[in-house]
PDB file of C-alpha atoms and ligand atoms in Angstrom:
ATOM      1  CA  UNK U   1      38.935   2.516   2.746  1.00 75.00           C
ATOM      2  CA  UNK U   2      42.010   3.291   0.590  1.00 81.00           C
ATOM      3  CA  UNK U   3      42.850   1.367  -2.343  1.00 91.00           C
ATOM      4  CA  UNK U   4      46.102   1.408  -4.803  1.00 96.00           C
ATOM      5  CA  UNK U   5      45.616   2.481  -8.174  1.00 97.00           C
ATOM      6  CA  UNK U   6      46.260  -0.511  -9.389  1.00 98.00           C
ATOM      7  CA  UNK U   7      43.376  -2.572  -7.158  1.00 98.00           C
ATOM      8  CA  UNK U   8      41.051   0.564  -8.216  1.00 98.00           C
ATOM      9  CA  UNK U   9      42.099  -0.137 -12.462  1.00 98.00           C
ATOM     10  CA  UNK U  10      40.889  -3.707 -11.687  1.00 98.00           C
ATOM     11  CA  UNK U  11      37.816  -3.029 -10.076  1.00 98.00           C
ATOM     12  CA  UNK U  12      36.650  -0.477 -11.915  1.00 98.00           C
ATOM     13  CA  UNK U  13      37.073  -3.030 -15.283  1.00 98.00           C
ATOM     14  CA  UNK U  14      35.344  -5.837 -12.920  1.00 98.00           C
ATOM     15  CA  UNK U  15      32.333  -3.416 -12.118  1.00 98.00           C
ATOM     16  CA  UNK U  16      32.504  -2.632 -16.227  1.00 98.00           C
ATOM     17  CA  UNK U  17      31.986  -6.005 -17.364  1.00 98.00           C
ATOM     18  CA  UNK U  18      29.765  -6.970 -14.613  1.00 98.00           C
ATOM     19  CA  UNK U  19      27.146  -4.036 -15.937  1.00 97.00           C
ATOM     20  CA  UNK U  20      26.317  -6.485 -19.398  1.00 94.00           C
ATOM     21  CA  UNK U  21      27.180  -9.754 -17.275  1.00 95.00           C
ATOM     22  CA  UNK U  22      24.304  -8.751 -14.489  1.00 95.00           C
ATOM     23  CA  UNK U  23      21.610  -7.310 -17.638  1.00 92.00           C
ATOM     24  CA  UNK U  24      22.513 -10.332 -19.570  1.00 91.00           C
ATOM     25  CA  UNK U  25      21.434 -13.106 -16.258  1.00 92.00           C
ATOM     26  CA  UNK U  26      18.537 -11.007 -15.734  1.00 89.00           C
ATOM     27  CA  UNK U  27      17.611 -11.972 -19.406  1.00 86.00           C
ATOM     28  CA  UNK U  28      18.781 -15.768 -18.541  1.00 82.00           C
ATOM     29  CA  UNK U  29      16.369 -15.365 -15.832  1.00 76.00           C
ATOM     30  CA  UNK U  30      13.572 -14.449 -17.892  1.00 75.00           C
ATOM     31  CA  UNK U  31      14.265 -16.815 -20.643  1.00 66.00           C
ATOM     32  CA  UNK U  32      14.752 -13.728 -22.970  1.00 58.00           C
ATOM     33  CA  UNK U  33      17.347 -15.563 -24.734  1.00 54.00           C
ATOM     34  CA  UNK U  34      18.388 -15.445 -28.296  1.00 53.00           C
ATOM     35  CA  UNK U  35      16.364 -18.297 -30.952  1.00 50.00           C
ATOM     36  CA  UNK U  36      20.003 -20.250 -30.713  1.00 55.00           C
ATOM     37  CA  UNK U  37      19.445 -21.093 -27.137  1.00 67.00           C
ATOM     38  CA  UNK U  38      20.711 -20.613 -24.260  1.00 72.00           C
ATOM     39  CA  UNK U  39      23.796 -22.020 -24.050  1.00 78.00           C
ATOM     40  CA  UNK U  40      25.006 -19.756 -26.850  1.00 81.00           C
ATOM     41  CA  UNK U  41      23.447 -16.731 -25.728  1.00 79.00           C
ATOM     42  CA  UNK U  42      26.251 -17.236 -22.437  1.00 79.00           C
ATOM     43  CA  UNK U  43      29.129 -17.788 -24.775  1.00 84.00           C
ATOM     44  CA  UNK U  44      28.394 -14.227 -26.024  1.00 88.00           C
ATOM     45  CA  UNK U  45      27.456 -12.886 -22.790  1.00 90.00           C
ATOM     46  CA  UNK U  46      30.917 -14.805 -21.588  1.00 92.00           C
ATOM     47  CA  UNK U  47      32.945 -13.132 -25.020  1.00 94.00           C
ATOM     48  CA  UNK U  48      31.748  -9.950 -24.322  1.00 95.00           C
ATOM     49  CA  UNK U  49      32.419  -9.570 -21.087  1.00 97.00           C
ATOM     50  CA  UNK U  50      36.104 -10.345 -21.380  1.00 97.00           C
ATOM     51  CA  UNK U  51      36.395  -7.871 -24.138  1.00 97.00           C
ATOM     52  CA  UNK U  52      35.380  -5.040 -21.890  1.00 98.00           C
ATOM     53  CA  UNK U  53      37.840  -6.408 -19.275  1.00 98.00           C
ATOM     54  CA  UNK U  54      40.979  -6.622 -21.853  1.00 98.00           C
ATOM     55  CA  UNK U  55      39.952  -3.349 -22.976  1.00 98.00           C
ATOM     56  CA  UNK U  56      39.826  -1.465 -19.826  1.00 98.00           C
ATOM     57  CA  UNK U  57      42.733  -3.201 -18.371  1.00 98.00           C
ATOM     58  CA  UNK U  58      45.088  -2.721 -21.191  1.00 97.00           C
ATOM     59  CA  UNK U  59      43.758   0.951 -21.255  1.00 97.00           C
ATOM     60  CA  UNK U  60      44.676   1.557 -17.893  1.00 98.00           C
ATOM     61  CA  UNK U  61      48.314  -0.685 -18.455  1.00 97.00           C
ATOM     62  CA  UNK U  62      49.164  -1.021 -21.998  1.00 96.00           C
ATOM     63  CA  UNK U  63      52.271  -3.355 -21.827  1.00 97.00           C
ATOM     64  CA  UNK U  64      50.673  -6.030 -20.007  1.00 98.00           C
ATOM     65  CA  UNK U  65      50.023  -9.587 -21.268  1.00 98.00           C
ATOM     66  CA  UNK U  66      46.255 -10.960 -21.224  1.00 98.00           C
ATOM     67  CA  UNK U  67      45.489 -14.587 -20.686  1.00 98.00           C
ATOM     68  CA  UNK U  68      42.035 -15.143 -20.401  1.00 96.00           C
ATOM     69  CA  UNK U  69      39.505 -18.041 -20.558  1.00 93.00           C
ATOM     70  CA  UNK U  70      37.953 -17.356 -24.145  1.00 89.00           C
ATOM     71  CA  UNK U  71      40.647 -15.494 -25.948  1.00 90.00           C
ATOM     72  CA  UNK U  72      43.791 -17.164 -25.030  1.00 89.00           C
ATOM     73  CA  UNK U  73      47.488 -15.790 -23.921  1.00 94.00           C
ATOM     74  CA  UNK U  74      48.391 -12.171 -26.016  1.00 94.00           C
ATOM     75  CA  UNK U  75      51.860 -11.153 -25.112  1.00 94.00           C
ATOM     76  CA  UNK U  76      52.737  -8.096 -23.998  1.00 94.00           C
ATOM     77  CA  UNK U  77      55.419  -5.329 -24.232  1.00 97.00           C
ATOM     78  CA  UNK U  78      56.177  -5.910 -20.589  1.00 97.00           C
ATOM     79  CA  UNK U  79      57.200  -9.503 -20.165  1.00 94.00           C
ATOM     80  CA  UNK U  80      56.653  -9.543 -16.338  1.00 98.00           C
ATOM     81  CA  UNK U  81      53.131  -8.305 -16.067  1.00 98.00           C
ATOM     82  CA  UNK U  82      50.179 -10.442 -17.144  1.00 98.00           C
ATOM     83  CA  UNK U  83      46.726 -10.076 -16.269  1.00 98.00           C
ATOM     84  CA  UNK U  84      45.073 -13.738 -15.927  1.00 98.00           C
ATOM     85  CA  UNK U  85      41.208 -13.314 -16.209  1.00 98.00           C
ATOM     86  CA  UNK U  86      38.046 -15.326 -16.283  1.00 98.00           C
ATOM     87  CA  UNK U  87      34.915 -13.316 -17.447  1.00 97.00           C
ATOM     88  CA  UNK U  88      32.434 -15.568 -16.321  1.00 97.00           C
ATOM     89  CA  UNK U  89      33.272 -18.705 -13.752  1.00 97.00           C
ATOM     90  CA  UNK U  90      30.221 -20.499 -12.814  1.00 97.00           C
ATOM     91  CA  UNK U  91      29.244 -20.637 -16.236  1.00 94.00           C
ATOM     92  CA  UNK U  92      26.704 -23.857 -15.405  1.00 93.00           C
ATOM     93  CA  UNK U  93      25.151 -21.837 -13.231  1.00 94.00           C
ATOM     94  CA  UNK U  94      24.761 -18.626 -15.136  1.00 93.00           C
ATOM     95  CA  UNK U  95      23.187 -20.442 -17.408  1.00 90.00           C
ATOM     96  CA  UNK U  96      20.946 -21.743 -15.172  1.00 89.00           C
ATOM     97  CA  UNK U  97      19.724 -19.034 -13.218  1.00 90.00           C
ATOM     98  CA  UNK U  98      21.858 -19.534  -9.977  1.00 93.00           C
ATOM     99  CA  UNK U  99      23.506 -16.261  -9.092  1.00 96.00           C
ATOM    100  CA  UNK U 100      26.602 -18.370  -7.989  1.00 98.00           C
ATOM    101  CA  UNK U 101      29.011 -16.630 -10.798  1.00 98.00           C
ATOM    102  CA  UNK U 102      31.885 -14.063 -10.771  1.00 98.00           C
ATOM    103  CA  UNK U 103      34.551 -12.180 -12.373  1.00 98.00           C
ATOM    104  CA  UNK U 104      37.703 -13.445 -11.690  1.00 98.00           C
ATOM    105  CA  UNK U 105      41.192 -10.967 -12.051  1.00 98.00           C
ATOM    106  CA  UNK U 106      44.628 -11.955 -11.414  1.00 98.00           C
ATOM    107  CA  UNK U 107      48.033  -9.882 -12.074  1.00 98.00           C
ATOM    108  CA  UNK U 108      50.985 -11.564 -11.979  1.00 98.00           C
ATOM    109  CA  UNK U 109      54.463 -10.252 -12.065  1.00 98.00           C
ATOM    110  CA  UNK U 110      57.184 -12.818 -12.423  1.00 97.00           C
ATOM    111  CA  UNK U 111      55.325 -15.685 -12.167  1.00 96.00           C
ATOM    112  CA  UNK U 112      53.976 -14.144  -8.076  1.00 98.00           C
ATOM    113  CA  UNK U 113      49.970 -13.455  -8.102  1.00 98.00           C
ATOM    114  CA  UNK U 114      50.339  -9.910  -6.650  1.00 98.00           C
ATOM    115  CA  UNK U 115      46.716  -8.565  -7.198  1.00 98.00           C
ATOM    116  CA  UNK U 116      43.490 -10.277  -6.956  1.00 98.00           C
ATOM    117  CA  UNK U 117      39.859  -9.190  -7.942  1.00 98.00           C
ATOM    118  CA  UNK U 118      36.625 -11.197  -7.821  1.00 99.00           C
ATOM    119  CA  UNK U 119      33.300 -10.057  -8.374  1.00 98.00           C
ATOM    120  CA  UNK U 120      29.780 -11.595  -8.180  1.00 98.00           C
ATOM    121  CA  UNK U 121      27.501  -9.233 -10.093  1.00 97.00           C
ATOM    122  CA  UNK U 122      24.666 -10.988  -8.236  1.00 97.00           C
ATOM    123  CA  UNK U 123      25.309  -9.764  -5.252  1.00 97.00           C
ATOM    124  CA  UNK U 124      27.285  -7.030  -5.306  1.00 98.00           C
ATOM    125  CA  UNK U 125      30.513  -9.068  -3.160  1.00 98.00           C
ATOM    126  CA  UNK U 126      33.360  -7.351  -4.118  1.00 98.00           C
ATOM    127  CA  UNK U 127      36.707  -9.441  -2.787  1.00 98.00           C
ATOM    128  CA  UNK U 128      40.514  -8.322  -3.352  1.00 98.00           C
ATOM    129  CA  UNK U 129      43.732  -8.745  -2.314  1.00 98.00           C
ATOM    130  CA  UNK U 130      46.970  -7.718  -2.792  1.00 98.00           C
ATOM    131  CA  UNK U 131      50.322  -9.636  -1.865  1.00 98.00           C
ATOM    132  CA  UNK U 132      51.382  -8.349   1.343  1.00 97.00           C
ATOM    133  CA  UNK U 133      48.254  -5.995   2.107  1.00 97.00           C
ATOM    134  CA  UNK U 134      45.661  -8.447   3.025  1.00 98.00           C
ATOM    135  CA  UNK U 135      42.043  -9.454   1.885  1.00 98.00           C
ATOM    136  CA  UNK U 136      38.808  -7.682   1.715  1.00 98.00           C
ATOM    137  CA  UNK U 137      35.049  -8.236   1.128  1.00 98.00           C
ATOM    138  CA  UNK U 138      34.021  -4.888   0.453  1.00 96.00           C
ATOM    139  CA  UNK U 139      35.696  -3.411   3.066  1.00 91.00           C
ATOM    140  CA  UNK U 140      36.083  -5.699   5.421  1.00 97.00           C
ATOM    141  CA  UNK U 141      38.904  -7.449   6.209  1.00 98.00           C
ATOM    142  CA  UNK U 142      39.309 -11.316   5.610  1.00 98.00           C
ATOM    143  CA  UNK U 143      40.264 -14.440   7.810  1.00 98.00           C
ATOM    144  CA  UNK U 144      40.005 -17.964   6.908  1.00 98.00           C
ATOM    145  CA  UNK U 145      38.200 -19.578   9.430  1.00 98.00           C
ATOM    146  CA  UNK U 146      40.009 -20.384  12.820  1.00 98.00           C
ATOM    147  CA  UNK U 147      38.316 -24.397  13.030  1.00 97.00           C
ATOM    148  CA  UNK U 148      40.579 -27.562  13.722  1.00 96.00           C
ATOM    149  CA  UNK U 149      38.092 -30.231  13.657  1.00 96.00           C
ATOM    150  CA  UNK U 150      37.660 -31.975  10.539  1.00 97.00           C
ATOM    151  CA  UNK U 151      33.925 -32.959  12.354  1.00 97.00           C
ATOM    152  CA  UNK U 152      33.146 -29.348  12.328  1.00 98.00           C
ATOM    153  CA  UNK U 153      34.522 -28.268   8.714  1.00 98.00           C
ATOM    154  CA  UNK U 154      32.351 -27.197   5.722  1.00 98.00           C
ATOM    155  CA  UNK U 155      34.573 -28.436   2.861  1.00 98.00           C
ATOM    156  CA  UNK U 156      33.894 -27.209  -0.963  1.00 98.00           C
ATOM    157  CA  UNK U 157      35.205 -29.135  -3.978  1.00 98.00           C
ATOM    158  CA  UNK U 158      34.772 -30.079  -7.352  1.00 97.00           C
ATOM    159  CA  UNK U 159      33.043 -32.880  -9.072  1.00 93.00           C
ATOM    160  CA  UNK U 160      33.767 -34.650 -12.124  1.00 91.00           C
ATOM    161  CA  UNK U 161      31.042 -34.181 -14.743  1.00 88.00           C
ATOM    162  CA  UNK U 162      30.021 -35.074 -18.251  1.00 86.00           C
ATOM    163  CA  UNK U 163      32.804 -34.567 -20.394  1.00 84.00           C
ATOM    164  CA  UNK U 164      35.518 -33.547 -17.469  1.00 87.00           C
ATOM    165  CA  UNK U 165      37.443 -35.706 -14.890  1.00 89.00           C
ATOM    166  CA  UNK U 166      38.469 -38.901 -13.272  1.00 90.00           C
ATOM    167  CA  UNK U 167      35.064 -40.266 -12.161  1.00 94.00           C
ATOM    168  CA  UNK U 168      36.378 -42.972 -10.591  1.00 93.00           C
ATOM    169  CA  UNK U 169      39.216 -40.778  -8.899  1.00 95.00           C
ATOM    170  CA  UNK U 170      36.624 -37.945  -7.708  1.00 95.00           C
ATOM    171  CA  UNK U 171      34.477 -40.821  -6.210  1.00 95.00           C
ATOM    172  CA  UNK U 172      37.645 -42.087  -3.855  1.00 96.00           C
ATOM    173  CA  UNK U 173      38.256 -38.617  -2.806  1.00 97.00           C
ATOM    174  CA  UNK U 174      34.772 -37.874  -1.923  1.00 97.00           C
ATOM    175  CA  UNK U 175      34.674 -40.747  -0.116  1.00 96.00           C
ATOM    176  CA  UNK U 176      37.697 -40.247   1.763  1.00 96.00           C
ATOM    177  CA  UNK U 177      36.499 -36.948   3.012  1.00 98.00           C
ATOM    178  CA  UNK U 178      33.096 -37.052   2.993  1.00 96.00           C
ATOM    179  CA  UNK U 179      32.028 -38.470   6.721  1.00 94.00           C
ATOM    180  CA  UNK U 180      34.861 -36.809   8.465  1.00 97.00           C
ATOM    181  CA  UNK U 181      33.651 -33.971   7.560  1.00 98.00           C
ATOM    182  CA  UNK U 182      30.707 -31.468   8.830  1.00 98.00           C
ATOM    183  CA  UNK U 183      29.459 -30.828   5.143  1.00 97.00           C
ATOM    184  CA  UNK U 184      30.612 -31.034   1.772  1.00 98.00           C
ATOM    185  CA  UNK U 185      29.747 -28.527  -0.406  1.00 98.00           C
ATOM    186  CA  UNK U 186      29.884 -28.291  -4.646  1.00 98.00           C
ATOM    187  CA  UNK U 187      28.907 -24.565  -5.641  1.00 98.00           C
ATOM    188  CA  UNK U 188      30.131 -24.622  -8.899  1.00 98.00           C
ATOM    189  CA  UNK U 189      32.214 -21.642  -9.329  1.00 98.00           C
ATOM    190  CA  UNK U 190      35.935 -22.211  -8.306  1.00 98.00           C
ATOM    191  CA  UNK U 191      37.230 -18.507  -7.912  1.00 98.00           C
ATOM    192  CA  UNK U 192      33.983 -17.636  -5.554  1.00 99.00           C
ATOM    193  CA  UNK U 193      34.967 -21.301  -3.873  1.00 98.00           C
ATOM    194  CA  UNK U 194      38.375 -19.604  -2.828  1.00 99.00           C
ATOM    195  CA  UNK U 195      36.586 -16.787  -1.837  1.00 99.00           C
ATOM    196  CA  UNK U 196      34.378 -18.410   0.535  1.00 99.00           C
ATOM    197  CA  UNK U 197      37.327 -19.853   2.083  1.00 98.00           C
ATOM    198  CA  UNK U 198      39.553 -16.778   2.839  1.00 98.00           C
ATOM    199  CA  UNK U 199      36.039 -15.371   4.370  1.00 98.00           C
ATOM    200  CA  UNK U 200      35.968 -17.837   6.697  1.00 98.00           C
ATOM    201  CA  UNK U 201      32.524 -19.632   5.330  1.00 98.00           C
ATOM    202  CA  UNK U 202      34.158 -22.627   4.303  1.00 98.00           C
ATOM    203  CA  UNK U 203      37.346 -24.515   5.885  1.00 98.00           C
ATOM    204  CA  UNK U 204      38.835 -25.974   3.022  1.00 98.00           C
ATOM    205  CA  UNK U 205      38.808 -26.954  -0.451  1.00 98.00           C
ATOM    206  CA  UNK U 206      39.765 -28.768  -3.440  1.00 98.00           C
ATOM    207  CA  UNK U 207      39.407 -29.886  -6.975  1.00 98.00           C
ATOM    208  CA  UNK U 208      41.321 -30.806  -9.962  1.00 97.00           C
ATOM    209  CA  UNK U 209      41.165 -29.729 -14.142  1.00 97.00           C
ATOM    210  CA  UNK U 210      41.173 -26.343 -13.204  1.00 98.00           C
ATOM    211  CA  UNK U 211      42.937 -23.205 -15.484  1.00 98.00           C
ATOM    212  CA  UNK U 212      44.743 -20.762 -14.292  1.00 98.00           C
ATOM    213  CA  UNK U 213      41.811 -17.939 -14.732  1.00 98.00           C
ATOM    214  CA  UNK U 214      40.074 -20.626 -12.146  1.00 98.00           C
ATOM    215  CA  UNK U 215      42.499 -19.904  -9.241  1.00 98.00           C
ATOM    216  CA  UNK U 216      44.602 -16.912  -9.836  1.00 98.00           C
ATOM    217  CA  UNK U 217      43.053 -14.182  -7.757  1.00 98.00           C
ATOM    218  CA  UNK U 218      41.596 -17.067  -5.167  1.00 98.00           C
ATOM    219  CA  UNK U 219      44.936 -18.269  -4.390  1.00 98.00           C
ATOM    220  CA  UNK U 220      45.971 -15.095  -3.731  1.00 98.00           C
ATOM    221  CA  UNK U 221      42.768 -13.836  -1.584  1.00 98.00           C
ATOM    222  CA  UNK U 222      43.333 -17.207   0.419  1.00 98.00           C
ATOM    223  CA  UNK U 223      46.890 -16.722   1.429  1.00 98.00           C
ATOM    224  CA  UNK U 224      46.305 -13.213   2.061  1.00 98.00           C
ATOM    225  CA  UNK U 225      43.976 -13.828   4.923  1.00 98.00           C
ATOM    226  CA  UNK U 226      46.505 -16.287   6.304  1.00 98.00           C
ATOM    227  CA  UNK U 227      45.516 -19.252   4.320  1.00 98.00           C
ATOM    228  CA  UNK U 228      46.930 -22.059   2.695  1.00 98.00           C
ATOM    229  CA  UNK U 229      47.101 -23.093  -1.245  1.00 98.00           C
ATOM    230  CA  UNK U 230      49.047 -25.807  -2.662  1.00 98.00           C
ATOM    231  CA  UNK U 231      48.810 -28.028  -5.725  1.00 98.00           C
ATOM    232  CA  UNK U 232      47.243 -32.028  -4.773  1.00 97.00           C
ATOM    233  CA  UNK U 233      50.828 -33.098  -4.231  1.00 97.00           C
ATOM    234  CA  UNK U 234      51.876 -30.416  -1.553  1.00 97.00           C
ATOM    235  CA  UNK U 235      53.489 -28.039  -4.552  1.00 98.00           C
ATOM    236  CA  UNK U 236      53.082 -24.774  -6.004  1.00 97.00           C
ATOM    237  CA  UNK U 237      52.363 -26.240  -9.024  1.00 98.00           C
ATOM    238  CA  UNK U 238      48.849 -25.458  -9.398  1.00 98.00           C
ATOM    239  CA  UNK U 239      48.482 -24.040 -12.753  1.00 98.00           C
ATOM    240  CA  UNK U 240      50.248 -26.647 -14.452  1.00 98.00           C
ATOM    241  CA  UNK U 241      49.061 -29.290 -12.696  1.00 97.00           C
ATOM    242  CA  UNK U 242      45.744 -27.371 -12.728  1.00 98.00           C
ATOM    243  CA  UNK U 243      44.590 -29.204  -8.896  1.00 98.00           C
ATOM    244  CA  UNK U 244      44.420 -27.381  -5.808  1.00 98.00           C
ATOM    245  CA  UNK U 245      43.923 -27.842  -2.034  1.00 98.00           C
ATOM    246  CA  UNK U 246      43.802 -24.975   0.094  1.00 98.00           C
ATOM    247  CA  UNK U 247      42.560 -24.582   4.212  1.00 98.00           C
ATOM    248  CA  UNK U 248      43.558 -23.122   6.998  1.00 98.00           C
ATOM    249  CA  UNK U 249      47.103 -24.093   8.952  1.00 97.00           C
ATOM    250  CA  UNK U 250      45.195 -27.701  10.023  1.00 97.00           C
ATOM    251  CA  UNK U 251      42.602 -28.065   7.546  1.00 98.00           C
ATOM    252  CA  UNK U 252      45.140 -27.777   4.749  1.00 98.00           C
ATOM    253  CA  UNK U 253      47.273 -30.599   5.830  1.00 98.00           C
ATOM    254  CA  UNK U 254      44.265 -33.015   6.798  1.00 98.00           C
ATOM    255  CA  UNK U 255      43.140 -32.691   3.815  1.00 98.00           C
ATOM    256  CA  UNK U 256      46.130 -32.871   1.603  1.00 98.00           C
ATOM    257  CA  UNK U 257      46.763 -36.065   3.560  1.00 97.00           C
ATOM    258  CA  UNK U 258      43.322 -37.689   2.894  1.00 97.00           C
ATOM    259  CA  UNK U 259      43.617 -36.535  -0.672  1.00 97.00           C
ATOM    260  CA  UNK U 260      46.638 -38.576  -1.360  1.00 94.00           C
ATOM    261  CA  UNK U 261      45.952 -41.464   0.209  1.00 94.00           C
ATOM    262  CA  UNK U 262      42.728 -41.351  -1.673  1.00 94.00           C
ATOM    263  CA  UNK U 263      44.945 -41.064  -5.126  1.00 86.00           C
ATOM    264  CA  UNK U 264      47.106 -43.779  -4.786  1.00 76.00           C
ATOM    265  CA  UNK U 265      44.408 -46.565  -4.414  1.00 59.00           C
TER     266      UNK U 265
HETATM  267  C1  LIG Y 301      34.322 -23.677 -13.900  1.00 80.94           C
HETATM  268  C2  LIG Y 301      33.941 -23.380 -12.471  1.00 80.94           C
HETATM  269  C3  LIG Y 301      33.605 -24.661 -11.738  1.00 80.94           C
HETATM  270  C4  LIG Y 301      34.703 -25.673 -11.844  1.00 80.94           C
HETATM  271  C5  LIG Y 301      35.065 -25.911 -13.297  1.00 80.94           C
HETATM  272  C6  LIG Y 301      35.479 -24.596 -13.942  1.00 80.94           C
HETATM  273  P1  LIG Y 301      33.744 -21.883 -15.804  1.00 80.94           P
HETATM  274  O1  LIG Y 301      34.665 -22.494 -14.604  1.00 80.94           O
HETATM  275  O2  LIG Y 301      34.968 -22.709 -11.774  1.00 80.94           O
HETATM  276  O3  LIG Y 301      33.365 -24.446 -10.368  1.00 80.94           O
HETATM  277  O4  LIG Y 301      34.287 -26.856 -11.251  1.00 80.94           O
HETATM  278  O5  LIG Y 301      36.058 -26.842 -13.404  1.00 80.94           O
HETATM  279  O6  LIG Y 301      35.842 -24.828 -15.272  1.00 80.94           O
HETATM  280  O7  LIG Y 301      33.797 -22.873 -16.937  1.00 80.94           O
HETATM  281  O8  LIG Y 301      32.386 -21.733 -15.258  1.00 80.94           O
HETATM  282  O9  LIG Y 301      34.437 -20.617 -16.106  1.00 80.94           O
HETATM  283 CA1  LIG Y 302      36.270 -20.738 -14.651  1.00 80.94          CA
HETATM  284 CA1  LIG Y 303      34.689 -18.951 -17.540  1.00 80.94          CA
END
């Protein structure tokens, strides 16, 4: 398969970073962890990683702007380029041994996601997408799933948890989708979530407090394989809203309609 130069400069940072992301879980694995615990020894894993990625992607395009999860927005010489970029989503379950994780790279130019990248080290699922070229896992091409039964849709979503969201909200929502649906599913890492869906294993999804570095090559992998993303009030507003619904040309709209109803009560 051919790829651009510029979906080969973010793969080839991905499959960087995922060398010390992949030795560092087997060491999570073994409970070879540093005397501080744990949860620290990810933050490093999590800090180091995104070094290697705003290293080799500057390297390869110099003026771009960075935003990623641990070190923040750095402006660029080029004011229409930025590369948005979560080292490690699925954090909770890195740290726990699930191999449910990935690198997640978006570009944008002029506010468009135009290149996608997500990686899980884990398992060596390599997904990408570029705006008008389609999506891939590995090299195969990707199609959200063709179902328009509610009763027969796996749904994925996000869950409120110590610390983070509207419990009371996420509770309504889950309700209102939960038994018209085939299967809900919470997996814990949003960008692979996406993923799923443009590959046709799940039919839909949503979930709210999300970041930019969450969505930004998912959105793009979705729509590419004829999906559909919108924020939770039928908007492209996702990254400052930071919620997001996305399906298939029925699921999308079923769901967005459930949703709301389910946030006005
Ligand atoms: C998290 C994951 C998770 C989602 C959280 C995110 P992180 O990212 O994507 O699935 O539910 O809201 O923050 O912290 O593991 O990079
Ligand atoms: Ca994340
Ligand atoms: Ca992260």
């Amino acid at each position: 398969m051919v790829r651009s130069a510029l979906l080969n400069v973010m793969i080839a940072a991905a499959r960087k970073a995922a060398r010390t992301l992949k030795r560092d879980f087997g060491e999570v694995e073994h409970l070879q962890v540093s005397m501080k615990g744990p949860a620290n020894f990810v933050t490093a894993a999590d800090k180091r990683a995104e070094e290697i990625l705003r290293a080799e992607l500057l390297k390869a395009r110099p003026g771009y702007g960075f935003l990623g999860e641990e070190g923040g927005r750095r402006e660029g010489t080029d004011q229409t380029h930025t590369w948005i970029v979560d080292p490690l989503d699925g954090t909770t379950n890195f740290l726990h041994g699930i191999p449910q994780f990935a690198i997640s790279i978006g570009l944008e130019r002029s506010g468009t996601i135009v290149a996608g990248v997500i990686y899980n080290p884990a398992n060596d699922e390599l997904y990408t997408a570029e705006r008008g070229k389609g999506a891939f896992l590995n090299d195969q091409r990707l199609r959200v799933a063709a179902r328009k039964q509610l009763a027969e849709a796996v749904i994925a979503c996000g869950l409120p948890h110590y610390g983070r969201g509207d419990l009371a909200l996420g509770n309504r929502e889950l309700a209102a989708v939960q038994d018209k649906v085939a299967g809900l599913r919470r997996f814990g890492a949003a960008s692979l979530d996406l993923a799923f869906l443009a590959a046709g294993r799940f039919d839909g999804y949503w979930e709210r407090n999300l970041s930019p570095w969450d969505m930004a090559a998912g959105l793009l992998m979705v729509r590419e394989a004829g999906g559909f993303v919108t924020d939770l009030d039928g908007g492209d507003a996702m990254f400052t809203k930071g919620h997001i619904v996305a399906g298939n040309e029925t699921m999308h709209p079923e769901l967005l309609k459930l949703l709301k109803a389910a946030g006005k009560d």
